[in-house]
Coordinates of C-alpha atoms in Angstrom, one line a residue:
X1 CA 13.0 -1.4 44.7
X2 CA 13.6 0.2 41.3
X3 CA 15.1 3.3 43.1
X4 CA 17.5 1.1 45.0
X5 CA 18.6 -0.8 41.9
X6 CA 19.0 2.5 40.0
X7 CA 21.1 3.9 42.9
X8 CA 23.3 0.8 43.0
X9 CA 23.8 1.0 39.2
X10 CA 24.9 4.6 39.5
X11 CA 27.4 3.8 42.2
X12 CA 28.8 0.8 40.2
X13 CA 29.0 2.8 37.0
X14 CA 30.8 5.5 38.9
X15 CA 33.4 3.0 40.3
X16 CA 33.6 1.3 36.9
X17 CA 34.3 4.5 35.0
X18 CA 37.0 5.7 37.4
X19 CA 38.8 2.3 37.2
X20 CA 38.4 2.2 33.4
X21 CA 39.9 5.7 32.9
X22 CA 42.8 4.9 35.2
X23 CA 43.8 1.7 33.6
X24 CA 42.7 1.7 30.0
X25 CA 45.8 3.6 28.8
X26 CA 48.1 0.9 30.2
X27 CA 46.0 -1.8 28.6
X28 CA 46.0 0.0 25.2
X29 CA 49.7 0.7 25.3
X30 CA 50.4 -2.9 26.4
X31 CA 48.5 -4.3 23.5
X32 CA 50.3 -1.9 21.1
X33 CA 53.8 -2.8 22.5
X34 CA 53.1 -6.5 22.5
X35 CA 51.9 -6.4 18.9
X36 CA 54.9 -4.4 17.8
X37 CA 57.3 -6.9 19.4
X38 CA 55.3 -9.8 18.0
X39 CA 55.3 -8.5 14.5
X40 CA 58.8 -6.9 14.3
X41 CA 60.9 -8.4 17.1
X42 CA 59.7 -11.9 17.9
X43 CA 62.0 -13.7 15.4
X44 CA 64.9 -11.5 16.5
X45 CA 64.4 -12.4 20.1
X46 CA 64.3 -16.1 19.3
X47 CA 67.4 -15.9 17.1
X48 CA 69.2 -14.0 19.9
X49 CA 68.4 -16.9 22.2
X50 CA 69.8 -19.4 19.8
X51 CA 72.9 -17.3 19.4
X52 CA 73.8 -17.3 23.1
X53 CA 74.3 -21.1 22.7
X54 CA 77.8 -20.3 21.3
X55 CA 78.8 -17.9 24.1
X56 CA 80.0 -20.6 26.5
X57 CA 78.1 -19.0 29.4
X58 CA 77.6 -22.2 31.2
X59 CA 75.1 -22.1 34.0
X60 CA 75.1 -18.2 33.8
X61 CA 73.2 -18.5 30.6
X62 CA 70.0 -18.8 32.7
X63 CA 70.2 -15.1 33.2
X64 CA 69.9 -14.0 29.5
X65 CA 67.5 -16.9 29.0
X66 CA 65.2 -15.6 31.7
X67 CA 65.4 -12.1 30.2
X68 CA 64.6 -13.3 26.7
X69 CA 61.7 -15.3 28.1
X70 CA 60.1 -12.2 29.5
X71 CA 60.7 -10.3 26.2
X72 CA 59.0 -13.1 24.2
X73 CA 55.4 -12.1 23.4
X74 CA 54.1 -15.7 22.8
X75 CA 51.6 -17.4 25.0
X76 CA 52.6 -20.8 26.6
X77 CA 51.1 -22.9 23.8
X78 CA 53.2 -20.8 21.3
X79 CA 56.3 -20.9 23.5
X80 CA 56.4 -24.8 23.8
X81 CA 56.9 -25.5 20.0
X82 CA 59.5 -22.7 19.9
X83 CA 61.3 -24.3 22.9
X84 CA 61.1 -27.7 21.1
X85 CA 62.9 -26.2 18.1
X86 CA 65.5 -24.7 20.5
X87 CA 65.9 -28.2 22.0
X88 CA 66.4 -29.7 18.6
X89 CA 69.2 -27.3 18.0
X90 CA 71.0 -28.4 21.2
X91 CA 69.8 -25.8 23.7
X92 CA 70.5 -26.8 27.3
X93 CA 67.6 -27.8 29.4
X94 CA 68.5 -25.4 32.2
X95 CA 68.4 -22.5 29.8
X96 CA 65.1 -23.7 28.3
X97 CA 63.7 -23.9 31.9
X98 CA 64.7 -20.3 32.6
X99 CA 63.2 -19.2 29.3
X100 CA 59.9 -21.0 29.7
X101 CA 59.4 -20.2 33.4
X102 CA 60.0 -16.5 32.8
X103 CA 57.8 -16.5 29.7
X104 CA 54.9 -18.2 31.7
X105 CA 55.0 -15.5 34.4
X106 CA 55.5 -12.3 32.3
X107 CA 55.6 -10.9 28.9
X108 CA 56.0 -7.3 27.5
X109 CA 52.3 -6.7 27.4
X110 CA 51.6 -7.8 30.9
X111 CA 54.6 -5.9 32.2
X112 CA 53.1 -2.7 30.8
X113 CA 49.7 -3.5 32.4
X114 CA 51.5 -3.9 35.7
X115 CA 52.7 -0.2 35.5
X116 CA 49.2 0.7 36.5
X117 CA 49.9 -0.8 40.0
X118 CA 52.7 1.7 40.7
X119 CA 56.5 1.7 40.4
X120 CA 57.1 -0.6 43.4
X121 CA 54.7 -3.3 42.1
X122 CA 56.1 -2.9 38.5
X123 CA 59.7 -3.4 39.6
X124 CA 58.8 -6.1 42.1
X125 CA 56.9 -8.1 39.4
X126 CA 59.8 -7.9 36.9
X127 CA 62.5 -8.8 39.4
X128 CA 60.6 -11.6 41.0
X129 CA 59.6 -13.2 37.7
X130 CA 63.2 -13.0 36.4
X131 CA 64.5 -14.5 39.6
X132 CA 61.9 -17.3 39.4
X133 CA 63.1 -18.1 35.9
X134 CA 66.7 -18.1 36.9
X135 CA 66.1 -20.3 39.9
X136 CA 64.1 -22.7 37.8
X137 CA 67.0 -23.0 35.4
X138 CA 69.5 -23.6 38.3
X139 CA 67.3 -26.3 39.8
X140 CA 67.1 -28.1 36.5
X141 CA 70.9 -27.8 36.2
X142 CA 71.7 -29.1 39.6
X143 CA 69.0 -31.8 40.1
X144 CA 68.6 -33.0 36.5
X145 CA 72.1 -32.5 35.2
X146 CA 72.3 -36.0 33.5
X147 CA 68.6 -36.4 32.8
X148 CA 66.2 -35.0 30.3
X149 CA 63.8 -32.7 32.0
X150 CA 61.6 -31.9 29.0
X151 CA 59.9 -34.2 26.4
X152 CA 59.3 -32.2 23.2
X153 CA 58.6 -35.2 21.0
X154 CA 55.8 -34.5 18.6
X155 CA 56.0 -30.8 18.7
X156 CA 56.6 -28.6 15.7
X157 CA 57.0 -24.9 15.4
X158 CA 53.6 -23.3 14.8
X159 CA 52.7 -21.5 11.6
X160 CA 53.2 -17.7 11.9
X161 CA 49.9 -15.9 11.6
X162 CA 51.7 -12.6 10.9
X163 CA 52.2 -13.2 7.2
X164 CA 50.6 -10.2 5.5
X165 CA 53.1 -8.6 3.1
X166 CA 52.0 -5.2 4.2
X167 CA 53.7 -4.6 7.6
X168 CA 51.2 -2.0 8.7
X169 CA 48.3 -4.4 8.0
X170 CA 50.1 -7.2 9.7
X171 CA 50.5 -5.0 12.8
X172 CA 46.8 -3.9 12.8
X173 CA 45.7 -7.5 12.5
X174 CA 47.9 -8.5 15.5
X175 CA 46.5 -5.6 17.5
X176 CA 43.0 -6.7 16.7
X177 CA 43.7 -10.3 17.8
X178 CA 45.1 -9.0 21.1
X179 CA 42.1 -6.8 21.7
X180 CA 39.7 -9.7 21.1
X181 CA 41.8 -12.0 23.3
X182 CA 42.1 -9.6 26.3
X183 CA 39.3 -7.0 26.0
X184 CA 36.5 -9.1 27.5
X185 CA 38.7 -10.1 30.5
X186 CA 39.8 -6.6 31.0
X187 CA 36.2 -5.3 31.2
X188 CA 35.3 -8.2 33.5
X189 CA 38.2 -7.3 35.8
X190 CA 37.1 -3.7 36.0
X191 CA 33.5 -4.8 36.7
X192 CA 34.6 -7.1 39.5
X193 CA 36.8 -4.4 41.0
X194 CA 33.7 -2.0 41.0
X195 CA 31.7 -4.7 42.8
X196 CA 34.5 -5.2 45.3
X197 CA 34.9 -1.5 45.9
X198 CA 31.1 -1.1 46.5
X199 CA 30.4 -4.1 48.6
X200 CA 33.6 -5.4 50.4
X201 CA 34.6 -3.8 53.7
X202 CA 38.1 -2.2 53.4
X203 CA 38.8 -2.9 57.1
X204 CA 38.0 -6.6 56.7
X205 CA 40.1 -7.0 53.6
X206 CA 43.0 -5.1 55.2
X207 CA 42.9 -7.4 58.2
X208 CA 43.0 -10.5 56.0
X209 CA 45.6 -9.5 53.4
X210 CA 47.4 -6.6 55.1
X211 CA 47.9 -6.8 58.8
X212 CA 48.2 -10.6 58.9
X213 CA 51.0 -10.5 56.5
X214 CA 52.1 -14.2 56.6
X215 CA 48.6 -15.5 56.4
X216 CA 47.8 -12.9 53.7
X217 CA 50.7 -14.1 51.5
X218 CA 49.5 -17.7 51.9
X219 CA 45.9 -16.7 51.1
X220 CA 47.0 -14.7 48.0
X221 CA 49.1 -17.5 46.7
X222 CA 46.2 -19.8 47.1
X223 CA 43.5 -17.7 45.5
X224 CA 45.8 -17.0 42.6
X225 CA 45.3 -20.6 41.5
X226 CA 41.5 -20.6 40.7
X227 CA 41.0 -16.8 40.2
X228 CA 43.7 -16.0 37.6
X229 CA 42.3 -16.2 34.1
X230 CA 43.9 -13.3 32.2
X231 CA 46.7 -11.0 33.2
X232 CA 44.9 -7.9 32.0
X233 CA 41.8 -8.8 33.8
X234 CA 43.5 -9.2 37.2
X235 CA 45.2 -5.7 37.1
X236 CA 42.0 -3.8 38.1
X237 CA 41.4 -6.2 40.9
X238 CA 45.0 -6.0 42.2
X239 CA 44.9 -2.2 42.0
X240 CA 41.8 -2.1 44.1
X241 CA 43.1 -4.7 46.6
X242 CA 46.3 -2.8 47.1
X243 CA 44.3 0.4 47.8
X244 CA 42.3 -1.5 50.4
X245 CA 45.3 -2.7 52.3
X246 CA 46.7 -5.8 50.5
X247 CA 50.4 -6.1 51.3
X248 CA 52.9 -5.9 48.5
X249 CA 54.1 -9.4 49.4
X250 CA 50.6 -10.9 49.1
X251 CA 50.3 -9.1 45.7
X252 CA 53.6 -10.6 44.6
X253 CA 52.5 -14.1 45.6
X254 CA 49.3 -13.7 43.6
X255 CA 51.1 -12.5 40.6
X256 CA 53.4 -15.6 40.6
X257 CA 51.0 -18.4 41.3
X258 CA 48.3 -16.8 39.1
X259 CA 50.0 -17.1 35.7
X260 CA 52.0 -20.2 36.6
X261 CA 48.8 -22.1 37.5
X262 CA 46.5 -20.6 34.9
X263 CA 44.6 -23.6 33.5
X264 CA 45.8 -23.1 29.9
X265 CA 49.4 -22.8 31.0
X266 CA 49.1 -25.9 33.2
X267 CA 47.8 -27.9 30.3
X268 CA 50.7 -26.8 28.1
X269 CA 53.3 -27.4 30.8
X270 CA 51.9 -30.9 31.7
X271 CA 52.4 -32.0 28.1
X272 CA 56.1 -31.5 28.1
X273 CA 57.0 -32.3 31.7
X274 CA 55.2 -35.5 32.6
X275 CA 53.6 -36.3 35.9
X276 CA 56.7 -36.3 38.1
X277 CA 58.3 -33.1 36.8
X278 CA 54.9 -31.4 36.6
X279 CA 54.4 -32.0 40.4
X280 CA 57.9 -30.5 40.9
X281 CA 56.9 -27.5 38.9
X282 CA 53.8 -26.9 41.0
X283 CA 55.7 -27.3 44.3
X284 CA 58.5 -25.0 43.1
X285 CA 56.1 -22.3 42.0
X286 CA 54.0 -22.3 45.2
X287 CA 57.1 -22.3 47.5
X288 CA 58.8 -19.6 45.5
X289 CA 55.6 -17.4 45.5
X290 CA 55.1 -17.8 49.3
X291 CA 58.8 -17.2 50.0
X292 CA 59.0 -14.2 47.8
X293 CA 55.9 -12.7 49.4
X294 CA 57.2 -13.1 52.9
X295 CA 60.6 -11.6 51.9
X296 CA 59.0 -8.6 50.3
X297 CA 56.7 -8.0 53.3
X298 CA 59.7 -8.3 55.6
X299 CA 61.7 -5.6 53.8
X300 CA 58.8 -3.4 52.8

């Protein structure tokens, strides 16, 4: 019995170490880049978003709003008070919707993590998240033109934790906070991928998420709801799933529904949307994820 356990441990450690060495550089660089943007560029990004209010872009403003949402390094609970301050300054709801939707789905740190999945997945994630944000803004514009979509009453901009007068110390503190926030999930994700690689049949997985592409997209969109906890923690799993035959469309569906329905994000979004708009948000997210996955599978 001990020999069997020792053998299995050696196998699992082997798979774990391979995954770790393949992905850790993306995780480390993602944390560094996210911290640099948070310390040196966050306020500039938000000021730039406010400045486009005077550009008279009309409905086309959802495009730069979506891009700035992706560039923002804040989590959803940090994004909402910022969005509340934008709303107080007269920012349009459709632009705010594009900004917030894109920010939910992607940030600079997660985008760097996604580079570990390969160029196709990297580009696909960026483009699909941007389009999702743009479409969210357009839906708010056309269906809620004369109504308030958000309710930011009671929200105030959060205190900035990056306040150390020494910029280098400020950056190091931010990096350490990011390591503590994501490191555990990152290691758990690698451990789960090692277990998956050792004990799950590649043929069975490929038949579920690869060859049955329509059903695979639906399944991936569904499992993204309960399984997604941390973006960095899901990258090792996605990398292993793609190697075992998961279609790119199924991966796209997972990468959309996952962050959009992550429990912390749902709690934050529910606060500012109310029950009716919250239901619309969930329906929009799931339909977009499934449609995107099917389109990607059709063309790839």
